[in-house]
Every structure is written in C-alpha cells, then in structure tokens.
Amino acid sequence: MSAAYEVRDGVAVITMNNPPVNGLGYDTRVGIAQGLERAQADAAVQAIVITGAGKAFSGGADIKEFTSVKSTMEPNLLTLIRQLEACTKPVVAAVHSVCMGGGLELALGCHYRVAAPGCAVALPEVKIGLIPGAGGTQRLPRVLGVETALNMIATGEPVKSELLAAQPGQKLFDRMAEGNVVDAAVALAREVAAVRPLPLVRHLKVTHPNPDGYIQFARNTVKAMSKNFPAPQRCVDAVELSLKEKFDVAMVKELEIFKGLMLTPECKALRHAFFAERAASKIPDVPEGTPVRTIAKVGVIGAGTMGGGISMNFLNAGVPVTMLEMKQDALDRGVATIRKNYESQVKRGKLKADKFEQRMALLSTTLAYDDLKDADLIIEAVFEEMGVKETVFRTLDEVAKPGAILASNTSTLDVNRIASFTKRPQDVVGMHFFSPANVMKLLEVVRGEKTAKDVLATVMAVAKKIRKTAVVSGVCDGFIGNRMIEQYSRQAGFLLDEGCTPQQVDKAIEKFGFAMGPFRMGDLAGNDIGWAIRKRRAVEYPDMKYSKTADLLCEKGRYGQKTQAGWYDYKPGKRDAIPNAEVEQMIADHRASIGIAPRKISDDEIVHRLVYSLVNEAAHILEEGIANKASDIDMVYLTGYGFPLHRGGPICYADTVGLYNVVQAMKGFAANPHDDQAFWQPAPLLARLAAEGKTFS
Ligand code: NAI
C-alpha cells in the first residue's frame, strides 16, 4: 500500500507515499481508505491527519495509470472523498509543497486544512482539456469565493498557499503552519478532537452580489481566450452550478461535464501532448541515471541571430557564457542585441532591473579561442557552410578541455561530418535551436553516429535547465522538423502553381489552427534561406521537383520582412502581411508559362495536402529511425513549428482522421496531373499501418 500509518498521541497520521508527487493511484487510494478505516476502528485514536511524504502533499491523479482501468477501480477518488466526509473523527489535511488536482480535491474533502507556506495550489485539469471531476468545481468556490476559484479552475495556474491564506474571508486553510506542517496539523487535530458536528465544505454557501452578471462576464472573457478549446468554457458552466444548484445535483453534473470532455478530440490532443512531452526526454538506449557531465561554463561561437539567443538561455539560467566572434564589431552588435532584448523585457515588466544586470554580468566576450579552454559546453552558431564549420571544429578540437561537449547549431548540415573534423567525435552533438532561440521551446538534439550516451544525457539535462523541450533526432538532411517542413513548403508551392494565392493558402491553414501559414512563415524566416537550400539540393537531388515561384520571388529581391517585401508587403516596423498584386501576377504568369489553367482549390484540399505532406515524411522519418518514437515528431511540430495544439501534432491528427483515410486522400492527390506523382507515394510504414487498420501510436 502506498500510504504509511502511525499514531501520535491519539492522532492517526496517514502519509501518502507514491513518489515523485504522491499521485493518487490505486494503491495510494487503497492505502488512505484502509488508514481511515483503521483510525475509525481504533478507540485510542481521536483524530486523523492526512499528509504526503517527500516533495508533495499530492500532485493529483497518477499519470502512470491515467488511461488504465486502475484509475477508476474502487475506491475511486469520489468514493474516497465521501469516506473522508463520513468519518466521525475529525480529519485534518497537512498540505505542503504541491497540492494539485485530485490532491486538492482530497484536501477539500477533509474537515480541516493546515498549509505550509510556499505550497503550490492548483486545479490544473483544464490544461489537459478537462475540468476537475471530483468536486473541485463545487468545493473550491465554497472556500475561496466564486471569482478566485473560477480564475484558478479556468486557467489551471498554481497559486501559492500564503497568497490564498491572505484572502479575506477564505476558508481554504484553517491555519498556516509556522514550523513542521504535520506537527501543526496534529496540534490542530488534538484541539478539534471533540468538536461536533464536524465542518464540511459541502455545507458552505456560495454567494456573489451579482451572480448572473459575473458569470456572463466570465463566460465572455474565457470564450475570447480559449477559442479552440472547450474545457475552459465548461469550467465556467461547472462553477456556475455551485451558485445555482444543490451540492449533490451539481456534483452529478460536474461528473457529466468531465466525462463529456474526456471524449473530445481537444482533450485527447492535450493529453497526448502532455505525455509526448514527458516521453521526449526518454531515449531508449540511454537509461535514466546515466551519469551527466557538469556544465558550469558555456562558450558560444558566433554572436549573430542564433548565437545571441542561445547565450540568453544560459544567462537566464544563471550559467556564465563567453561569446566568441571573428571581429570586435560583430561582438559589439551581438551584445547590444542581447542588451536590447533584456531592456525590452524590463520595460514590459517581465524582468526586474537587478536580474537584468545579474544576467549581463554573466556574459563575457572574446576574439580568442584560448578563452574557451575552460568551457564545459561550446555551441557553434556560425554561418551555415561546411567549410566554416570545419575551421571552427578543428580549432575547438585543439583548445577545448578534455570532456568538453562540442555542439553545432547547424540546421541542415551533416553532424557526423562535423564530428569527423575532431579527434573526439564522441563529444560532438547537434543542438538545433529555433529562432528566436531565447523564446522558442524546441531544441532538436542531433545524435551523431559516435555521440556518447553521457553526452546525450547531459544535453537533455541542460535542455531542462534552460527550459527547452528537447527531442532527439538522428542525422539526416534537415533532421526531423526541417526535413518535414521541406515537403510542406514544396506542396505549398504546387498549390500556387495550380491556382491558389499565397493568402488563400495561409488563411486556410491558419484557420485549421497553425500559428502562421507557409508564406507568412517564409517571409518571417527569410525567403533567401530556402533559396540557398534549394540551390544546394538542386545539386544533391537533381530529380526533386519544386514550384519555381519561390525562386522567382527571390530573384526580385523579395526576401521577406527583412526587405519589407516578400510574398507580401510590410510597412516599416510592422509585421502585418499586405497582399501584393505584382506577386500575384508573377504567380499567374508563371502558371501560364507552364501551361496550367488555374482552378478553384478548396480550403479542405489545401489543409489536407499540406498536413498529409508532413505526415508522409514523418512516416519515412520514423521508419528510418531518425525519430525514436511517433510522439517525438508531434512534440517537434507543437513546440517548434506552430502546429495547432488542439490537434495534438501531425501524427496525432493523422491517427484521429484514420490512416486509411489519409492514404485514400493521398491517392486522390496523386491522380492530380499537376501535382508531383512521386510526392504522394505513401511511405511504406504509413501504407502498412493503413492497410492493417492501425495507428502510429
Ligand atoms: P548569422 O549570420 O546571424 O550569425 C552568424 C555569426 O557567426 C555572424 O555574426 C558571424 O560573424 C559569425 N561567424 C561566422 N564565421 C565565424 C567564425 N569562423 N568564427 C566566429 N564567428 C563566426 O547566422 P544565424 O542565423 O545566427 O545562423 C547561425 C547558425 O544557426 C547556422 O548554422 C544556421 O543554419 C543555424 N540556424 C539558424 C536559424 C535561423 O532561423 N536563423 C535557426 C536554426 C539554426
């Protein structure tokens, strides 16, 4: 049983013990239930305390048994809370560190609650597309008032216990512990041992001076903020019940809402993303507990767009960084950009002035490689040319200390070749950040043939420290993310050739939920970058078909936002994309020159051609072992490419549509004489899974 039991001076203390956060799995629930029975039956026990061992009171449902039958096996959480309420001896919850989800619902079922300061209190179910389903939406408004409770429930954000305890009229915490929280709870338990009747949260009244007006206001606000997700709005519905319905009726309705949400695709997508993120940090042949190297000093080579952003990640985490450049003015520009970024954060109130100074103090610059000889990790972010990378890595091999990790931020080049420029390929790895590197969550960790396991384990740990979502990719052209986006961009080009305008394509895919369509994205990243890649690929893959429109655009010097002209026009300092008639004419002329009569293409066709081009390449990537697992690919797309979260990533989306349907649609596209026939050849893995009626996951 995952709960310990002891009696201290007439008070039974039940301690949940299910590391890491005392998730309320089956064994823990049984442990609590048995503890309660034992305490009830023992005449020497006058009161009961429930607490959690280690680093949490309880983090809520046990994610290890999330979708298994065990999660609903009796006693389920609702049963357990009813058992708590029915105890004839007072039960005091001693909450500390983390009290979330089902853990908070459990505490709300107790007669009294004592909290340690600094405890993170939350009902985070909305973050996985749900509402609290064990009375949270009914009991929290009773102890904190409707407004505070609804804020917490609809955002899922944690609030510190001392802040909640300071709310006037709050009934969540009967006492804040000054010393040990369990001692304080035992003391309270003794004081209230004889109190009858015992107080129950369910008996408290919820009131509001203007309930209808407030709920309407909340509904409007939440609706505006949660457009693709149903759960936040259902949180409002559930909290409204606390104002209008009898407790038991509201509890039944809360459960109905919970069960209804559980079946929605959005909830499925959010849960998928939640697990995918946790799974991404696990590498099949690198066991947990693999020793990691100490990373106390970082060197960054190149102070350009990426080098500056990469450095900021480490400065933010308190790790000293030395940036190296070829010329002083490049260093000065790089430092000035970092300073400007921080200053804008200070102006917006996102960063305290003293923190800003602390971070800048951790930054040093140099023109001499010798100053990197103490660095534990050196990340190269110089021009994307193999010759330049070669010089840098040969030099690093001479100066870096033994055991230093040498990383490249290359977005397409062969990491194995880069490693071969050194006599220590085991220490070389790709760390592919995304622009802006201080903002974007994704870090593709590129594993070379010879990259050592402890180097991988270290880089994964570093990623966590600098708050990135790291996904491991094998070596191939473009790794996971850019290799897939290449097919998506090619398909976007074919859509122009067949009759679309850039804004029609962008609008369709943005309506599907992408943060940005392919043409706005091209303008943001710089169309010249894709142009350079296509020139290289024209040599390496001479048979690869592209629409010529992107090259024609670049020949006109329309590189995107940086030239205020790309697929769209831009006003100075603004990012609004303004359609341009000349570009549309250029596309139409090109279309005529290759003999295609334009046709009207539906939004559905646009979306499916773009998304399935991602899915098909993803299947190749999986089969080749470039990605370790399907969910890693979704993580890359959710955190690095603006794929709509409510759809769970390309793989999750394809599984939801059904792989048979995906393959059928691809066959239809292949019949289109203007599309590339080879493009729509289903990847063997996709074809096989579709034929067998299986999914990727
Ligand atoms: P950038 O042109 O803004 O910066 C490169 C910097 O490296 C320049 O400041 C240059 O002076 C410096 N540099 C060049 N050769 C050097 C050498 N031998 N020693 C020291 N410094 C040297 O380029 P950006 O965009 O920062 O790209 C850098 C790398 O990051 C490239 O490999 C690129 O493919 C990759 N990358 C770029 C992304 C982007 O969106 N810009 C995204 C992800 C990766």
mmCIF file of N, CA and C and ligand atoms in Angstrom, residues 301-307 324-326 330 369 381-384 388-389 392 409-411 432-433 435, ligand 1:
data_model
loop_
_atom_site.group_PDB
_atom_site.id
_atom_site.type_symbol
_atom_site.label_atom_id
_atom_site.label_comp_id
_atom_site.label_asym_id
_atom_site.label_seq_id
_atom_site.Cartn_x
_atom_site.Cartn_y
_atom_site.Cartn_z
ATOM 1 N N ILE A 301 29.963 30.234 -30.113
ATOM 2 C CA ILE A 301 30.755 30.780 -31.220
ATOM 3 C C ILE A 301 29.816 31.368 -32.265
ATOM 4 N N GLY A 302 29.978 32.660 -32.516
ATOM 5 C CA GLY A 302 29.074 33.371 -33.415
ATOM 6 C C GLY A 302 28.067 34.148 -32.572
ATOM 7 N N ALA A 303 28.052 35.468 -32.753
ATOM 8 C CA ALA A 303 27.148 36.303 -31.949
ATOM 9 C C ALA A 303 26.056 36.884 -32.834
ATOM 10 N N GLY A 304 25.641 36.104 -33.822
ATOM 11 C CA GLY A 304 24.589 36.560 -34.736
ATOM 12 C C GLY A 304 23.207 36.284 -34.174
ATOM 13 N N THR A 305 22.248 36.127 -35.089
ATOM 14 C CA THR A 305 20.852 35.907 -34.696
ATOM 15 C C THR A 305 20.737 34.771 -33.687
ATOM 16 N N MET A 306 21.342 33.637 -34.002
ATOM 17 C CA MET A 306 21.170 32.470 -33.144
ATOM 18 C C MET A 306 22.094 32.509 -31.931
ATOM 19 N N GLY A 307 23.363 32.884 -32.149
ATOM 20 C CA GLY A 307 24.330 32.896 -31.040
ATOM 21 C C GLY A 307 23.846 33.750 -29.879
ATOM 22 N N LEU A 324 32.232 34.134 -28.670
ATOM 23 C CA LEU A 324 33.427 34.364 -29.489
ATOM 24 C C LEU A 324 33.011 34.755 -30.906
ATOM 25 N N GLU A 325 33.699 35.737 -31.441
ATOM 26 C CA GLU A 325 33.458 36.163 -32.824
ATOM 27 C C GLU A 325 34.787 36.384 -33.515
ATOM 28 N N MET A 326 34.710 36.669 -34.837
ATOM 29 C CA MET A 326 35.943 36.943 -35.573
ATOM 30 C C MET A 326 36.359 38.399 -35.425
ATOM 31 N N ALA A 330 31.341 42.661 -34.587
ATOM 32 C CA ALA A 330 30.293 41.622 -34.557
ATOM 33 C C ALA A 330 29.937 41.288 -33.112
ATOM 34 N N TYR A 369 40.196 32.019 -29.117
ATOM 35 C CA TYR A 369 39.717 30.678 -28.748
ATOM 36 C C TYR A 369 40.261 30.219 -27.394
ATOM 37 N N ALA A 381 27.489 28.549 -33.572
ATOM 38 C CA ALA A 381 26.368 29.110 -34.351
ATOM 39 C C ALA A 381 26.921 30.082 -35.384
ATOM 40 N N VAL A 382 27.853 29.583 -36.227
ATOM 41 C CA VAL A 382 28.438 30.423 -37.283
ATOM 42 C C VAL A 382 27.678 30.166 -38.586
ATOM 43 N N PHE A 383 28.179 30.739 -39.694
ATOM 44 C CA PHE A 383 27.460 30.591 -40.966
ATOM 45 C C PHE A 383 27.215 29.119 -41.314
ATOM 46 N N GLU A 384 26.117 28.902 -42.039
ATOM 47 C CA GLU A 384 25.737 27.533 -42.409
ATOM 48 C C GLU A 384 26.550 27.069 -43.624
ATOM 49 N N VAL A 388 33.229 26.623 -43.102
ATOM 50 C CA VAL A 388 33.363 27.465 -41.900
ATOM 51 C C VAL A 388 33.256 26.587 -40.656
ATOM 52 N N LYS A 389 32.316 25.640 -40.684
ATOM 53 C CA LYS A 389 32.144 24.742 -39.531
ATOM 54 C C LYS A 389 33.436 23.936 -39.326
ATOM 55 N N VAL A 392 36.070 25.911 -37.542
ATOM 56 C CA VAL A 392 35.712 26.100 -36.137
ATOM 57 C C VAL A 392 35.955 24.813 -35.341
ATOM 58 N N ASN A 409 24.901 24.182 -33.928
ATOM 59 C CA ASN A 409 23.508 24.605 -34.101
ATOM 60 C C ASN A 409 23.094 24.501 -35.573
ATOM 61 N N THR A 410 23.841 23.760 -36.355
ATOM 62 C CA THR A 410 23.510 23.658 -37.781
ATOM 63 C C THR A 410 22.051 23.241 -37.980
ATOM 64 N N SER A 411 21.405 23.808 -39.014
ATOM 65 C CA SER A 411 20.015 23.416 -39.234
ATOM 66 C C SER A 411 19.885 22.324 -40.287
ATOM 67 N N HIS A 432 20.154 21.940 -32.046
ATOM 68 C CA HIS A 432 19.475 22.779 -33.042
ATOM 69 C C HIS A 432 18.371 23.586 -32.373
ATOM 70 N N PHE A 433 18.686 24.857 -32.121
ATOM 71 C CA PHE A 433 17.712 25.780 -31.527
ATOM 72 C C PHE A 433 16.852 26.371 -32.633
ATOM 73 N N SER A 435 14.528 29.824 -33.993
ATOM 74 C CA SER A 435 14.579 31.277 -33.875
ATOM 75 C C SER A 435 13.202 31.855 -33.495
HETATM 76 P P1 NAI B 1 24.080 34.905 -38.524
HETATM 77 O O1 NAI B 1 24.637 35.244 -39.845
HETATM 78 O O2 NAI B 1 23.067 35.808 -37.912
HETATM 79 O O3 NAI B 1 25.259 34.766 -37.467
HETATM 80 C C1 NAI B 1 26.433 34.057 -37.704
HETATM 81 C C2 NAI B 1 27.537 34.726 -36.924
HETATM 82 O O4 NAI B 1 28.685 33.896 -36.949
HETATM 83 C C3 NAI B 1 27.969 36.069 -37.502
HETATM 84 O O5 NAI B 1 27.911 37.042 -36.501
HETATM 85 C C4 NAI B 1 29.407 35.833 -37.957
HETATM 86 O O6 NAI B 1 30.243 36.968 -37.775
HETATM 87 C C5 NAI B 1 29.826 34.697 -37.066
HETATM 88 N N1 NAI B 1 30.889 33.883 -37.631
HETATM 89 C C6 NAI B 1 30.987 33.412 -38.887
HETATM 90 N N2 NAI B 1 32.094 32.663 -39.001
HETATM 91 C C7 NAI B 1 32.715 32.663 -37.804
HETATM 92 C C8 NAI B 1 33.896 32.073 -37.298
HETATM 93 N N3 NAI B 1 34.675 31.334 -38.069
HETATM 94 N N4 NAI B 1 34.189 32.282 -36.011
HETATM 95 C C9 NAI B 1 33.427 33.028 -35.233
HETATM 96 N N5 NAI B 1 32.279 33.605 -35.644
HETATM 97 C C10 NAI B 1 31.930 33.431 -36.924
HETATM 98 O O7 NAI B 1 23.527 33.429 -38.664
HETATM 99 P P2 NAI B 1 22.446 32.690 -37.776
HETATM 100 O O8 NAI B 1 21.116 32.891 -38.364
HETATM 101 O O9 NAI B 1 22.674 33.037 -36.359
HETATM 102 O O10 NAI B 1 22.825 31.172 -38.031
HETATM 103 C C11 NAI B 1 23.899 30.538 -37.384
HETATM 104 C C12 NAI B 1 23.737 29.032 -37.468
HETATM 105 O O11 NAI B 1 22.498 28.684 -36.869
HETATM 106 C C13 NAI B 1 23.677 28.460 -38.870
HETATM 107 O O12 NAI B 1 24.314 27.208 -38.865
HETATM 108 C C14 NAI B 1 22.205 28.329 -39.140
HETATM 109 O O13 NAI B 1 21.897 27.325 -40.079
HETATM 110 C C15 NAI B 1 21.720 27.915 -37.770
HETATM 111 N N6 NAI B 1 20.315 28.177 -37.503
HETATM 112 C C16 NAI B 1 19.723 29.347 -37.880
HETATM 113 C C17 NAI B 1 18.381 29.561 -37.616
HETATM 114 C C18 NAI B 1 17.723 30.857 -38.007
HETATM 115 O O14 NAI B 1 16.490 30.908 -38.015
HETATM 116 N N7 NAI B 1 18.476 31.903 -38.299
HETATM 117 C C19 NAI B 1 17.573 28.556 -36.922
HETATM 118 C C20 NAI B 1 18.309 27.403 -36.500
HETATM 119 C C21 NAI B 1 19.617 27.225 -36.810
#
